[in-house]
């Protein structure tokens, strides 16, 4: 099965998604690119990255509600932990890291 | 932006209710600040997209933009990317956001329009990446232009699930079916009950003529049971499978397949299992009003399942039991965007009056209240069967509270 | 309409532990709780399980209680997250150091492993102590536990022994009957030979139903919880100058809040100004917490008595009517042993000397525990 993909043109809505300029950011050291202003989690999904963190039991977790309510998508952004990837707009040069709960298995 | 703001009316939540409230209050001369957590106002409305019974698409994004422009045009300040974490009567709103986002906002009156959040429908594997809520499908596809998967399954046969099926299908995902979710006790909703519930909630708006026509008949349980085998095979091109429940999701690091079980007439699951490959599963358990901020400041709350859960006790002008605090939208009970916006107008007018706006605002209140009733009566979707009863009960409780 | 030997009013840890022990002694018990089990003080307190720095009247009771805690999980068959890694009371000011010395003096007659340590020793035990802490009282056998889990564990164990726990049952009237007492709630009437008021912040209102004025008021507590962090400390920490308590749970969250009982109003509201003050106090005492985000907060109630000591015992002129309330923020640790001793008293008519200082009758004479202690001396 293929990965997540950006919708070039929506049959009803036309233009959808971030219209910002392409910007560079990193996720756990990996160099990636996304669109300025779109949620960090969306940029990660577009890059094929679904797992944003590991739970205490070592399970992969990612975006679940996409609207900031569930806290499943929490990542560390520019040194600050517990940031919601589904709400935080992507900026050029952002350093994103997996949020690790203490005691989580290395993943 | 200053770290401490002082306004006449503070609006919490930038969905249709909040935007309408901000517009109404600002139009009557109040200094209004609206706060929303998201990067842009519009709430859940922005991602909404569904085909109405006349076949035309209702585009939430356009409606949200209209509401946004009206609020901003009336002079309200819209502050995004900021969360309200507490309220103190008086009123003082405690905020948190990045950079130079305001930390406090003092207001003479408050409109709390924090909306409703999605409930989980936990089943084994529901935390796998790729298992998202139906609301998340709306946001990711329609707002952010991202299709998170190509083979989708809808777990949760309710209005949100149906809408998710539609919006995924229209962008070319293969939507394999709409199924109920098996409960932790190893049973699912009896298909006849699921049908009646579907009809009671989406019957009016159902894209399926059969569901619409059969609506009134199916309300009788015996007829519903007989009708189950005659169920439309598809709803908007997506198979509706009330007799097959999702029991588990599986995959290596992400959703890869869903396990299904047959549901007997009494809701018991059959022993036979079927597995389908899917990389996107919308798992939905309904919506519930987000009342935490209100609970923290002493507003009386009441539990009404027909409204989706716990709601603030409120009167006809959307006033709560806390002086100067008004509520509107999904936080008062789960209803569609048009009803939310109409409530927002009432709340905005009432808040403006509480904050000292000229009495001209009062003249518009009656019409605004009537608009709520009108929108409610013509709403295409009821998120909970028993909504009218619950609203009536809420009114009774409010009147009793006033009398005491 | 239901009946039991004992009607226990209040479904916190006090009521549940009492019911558990009553049933263990062959009596039947019904617990009437107006909201949910552990909903008020029991589910929202700091979770400290300590002996040191208590009023000497409470110390023997506390020391007896500490003996119960290590085996409690096993006994109740449910987790309590009890950790016995010490209690530290930090002092920044001279005045606080002197108060700690006074506590030490109070403790002298008892064989308690509590000692006054200097700044250097403190930082060996708690590297994260802020720069201003100059001394601390340290007791190695103290610790902390999870209040909600422990309350739930007692409730489940009580049920297993046959106790009935009715939630959503607020007592509206209390009447004396030929056989004893009748509690009237919206959910029905409950008859018992004995009735016990374990209603915490609601104890005074309940006392008013039988025309008794109990000197207990509700006070607000404010607690904040951080995101999970790597293990930072395992003691229960208090700072008298910062007016703070803090502990780190087994999950890694740091739970902290104000120590002050200045908020003499009941209510579960989170008052933002209090939350901000608590956060500042935490940073003052434990600056390392600055890196952590606060993820939630709760408001709770304490039942505070006039002399800040519990009222435990029968009420004058009301046969078969007991009260056990007013633990004033330091009752959680004592609950396992108070439940047992009170059950003994009710069943066998024998009062343990450990409970003697808490006779409710003290308020009808000259008053407080201290006054009575002076008189007795």
mmCIF file of N, CA and C in Angstrom, chain C residues 10 16 22 25 46 55 63 68 121 156 158 180 212 221 229 234 236 251 286 310 321 345-346:
data_model
loop_
_atom_site.group_PDB
_atom_site.id
_atom_site.type_symbol
_atom_site.label_atom_id
_atom_site.label_comp_id
_atom_site.label_asym_id
_atom_site.label_seq_id
_atom_site.Cartn_x
_atom_site.Cartn_y
_atom_site.Cartn_z
ATOM 1 N N UNK C 10 -20.054 8.704 53.804
ATOM 2 C CA UNK C 10 -18.816 9.257 53.248
ATOM 3 C C UNK C 10 -18.029 8.150 52.587
ATOM 4 N N UNK C 16 -14.359 4.012 53.340
ATOM 5 C CA UNK C 16 -14.104 2.710 52.722
ATOM 6 C C UNK C 16 -13.225 1.836 53.606
ATOM 7 N N UNK C 22 -14.861 -3.141 59.305
ATOM 8 C CA UNK C 22 -16.095 -3.581 59.948
ATOM 9 C C UNK C 22 -16.508 -4.942 59.397
ATOM 10 N N UNK C 25 -14.694 -7.750 60.650
ATOM 11 C CA UNK C 25 -15.043 -8.163 62.007
ATOM 12 C C UNK C 25 -16.466 -8.691 62.078
ATOM 13 N N UNK C 46 -2.486 15.398 48.588
ATOM 14 C CA UNK C 46 -1.099 15.379 48.115
ATOM 15 C C UNK C 46 -0.510 13.979 48.055
ATOM 16 N N UNK C 55 2.043 16.927 64.889
ATOM 17 C CA UNK C 55 1.766 17.222 66.281
ATOM 18 C C UNK C 55 1.983 15.929 67.084
ATOM 19 N N UNK C 63 2.848 6.495 63.439
ATOM 20 C CA UNK C 63 3.868 5.437 63.432
ATOM 21 C C UNK C 63 3.208 4.068 63.308
ATOM 22 N N UNK C 68 1.540 -0.327 58.548
ATOM 23 C CA UNK C 68 0.536 -0.985 57.680
ATOM 24 C C UNK C 68 0.827 -0.798 56.205
ATOM 25 N N UNK C 121 24.003 17.911 53.293
ATOM 26 C CA UNK C 121 23.367 16.584 53.375
ATOM 27 C C UNK C 121 22.087 16.549 52.543
ATOM 28 N N UNK C 156 -12.843 -1.492 46.828
ATOM 29 C CA UNK C 156 -13.002 -2.809 46.211
ATOM 30 C C UNK C 156 -12.872 -3.907 47.249
ATOM 31 N N UNK C 158 -13.490 -3.638 50.414
ATOM 32 C CA UNK C 158 -14.671 -3.601 51.274
ATOM 33 C C UNK C 158 -15.826 -4.319 50.595
ATOM 34 N N UNK C 180 -31.888 2.218 66.084
ATOM 35 C CA UNK C 180 -30.629 2.938 65.906
ATOM 36 C C UNK C 180 -30.814 4.186 65.084
ATOM 37 N N UNK C 212 -25.953 19.037 65.800
ATOM 38 C CA UNK C 212 -24.644 19.155 66.424
ATOM 39 C C UNK C 212 -23.797 20.075 65.572
ATOM 40 N N UNK C 221 -7.898 23.018 48.099
ATOM 41 C CA UNK C 221 -6.511 22.702 47.741
ATOM 42 C C UNK C 221 -6.350 22.907 46.249
ATOM 43 N N UNK C 229 8.305 12.874 33.433
ATOM 44 C CA UNK C 229 9.722 13.200 33.309
ATOM 45 C C UNK C 229 10.538 11.995 33.736
ATOM 46 N N UNK C 234 12.491 10.802 44.611
ATOM 47 C CA UNK C 234 11.474 9.862 45.076
ATOM 48 C C UNK C 234 10.986 10.110 46.494
ATOM 49 N N UNK C 236 8.909 12.445 49.341
ATOM 50 C CA UNK C 236 7.830 13.425 49.402
ATOM 51 C C UNK C 236 8.465 14.691 49.948
ATOM 52 N N UNK C 251 4.653 7.008 37.494
ATOM 53 C CA UNK C 251 4.598 7.241 36.047
ATOM 54 C C UNK C 251 5.573 8.312 35.603
ATOM 55 N N UNK C 286 12.221 24.058 43.807
ATOM 56 C CA UNK C 286 12.836 23.045 42.942
ATOM 57 C C UNK C 286 12.988 23.609 41.538
ATOM 58 N N UNK C 310 -7.914 15.701 63.863
ATOM 59 C CA UNK C 310 -9.168 15.003 63.551
ATOM 60 C C UNK C 310 -10.093 14.897 64.757
ATOM 61 N N UNK C 321 -23.785 6.970 67.432
ATOM 62 C CA UNK C 321 -23.424 7.954 66.412
ATOM 63 C C UNK C 321 -21.971 8.353 66.581
ATOM 64 N N UNK C 345 -13.504 -0.087 67.891
ATOM 65 C CA UNK C 345 -14.249 0.678 68.876
ATOM 66 C C UNK C 345 -15.753 0.432 68.710
ATOM 67 N N UNK C 346 -16.199 0.462 67.464
ATOM 68 C CA UNK C 346 -17.627 0.291 67.189
ATOM 69 C C UNK C 346 -18.078 -1.129 67.524
#
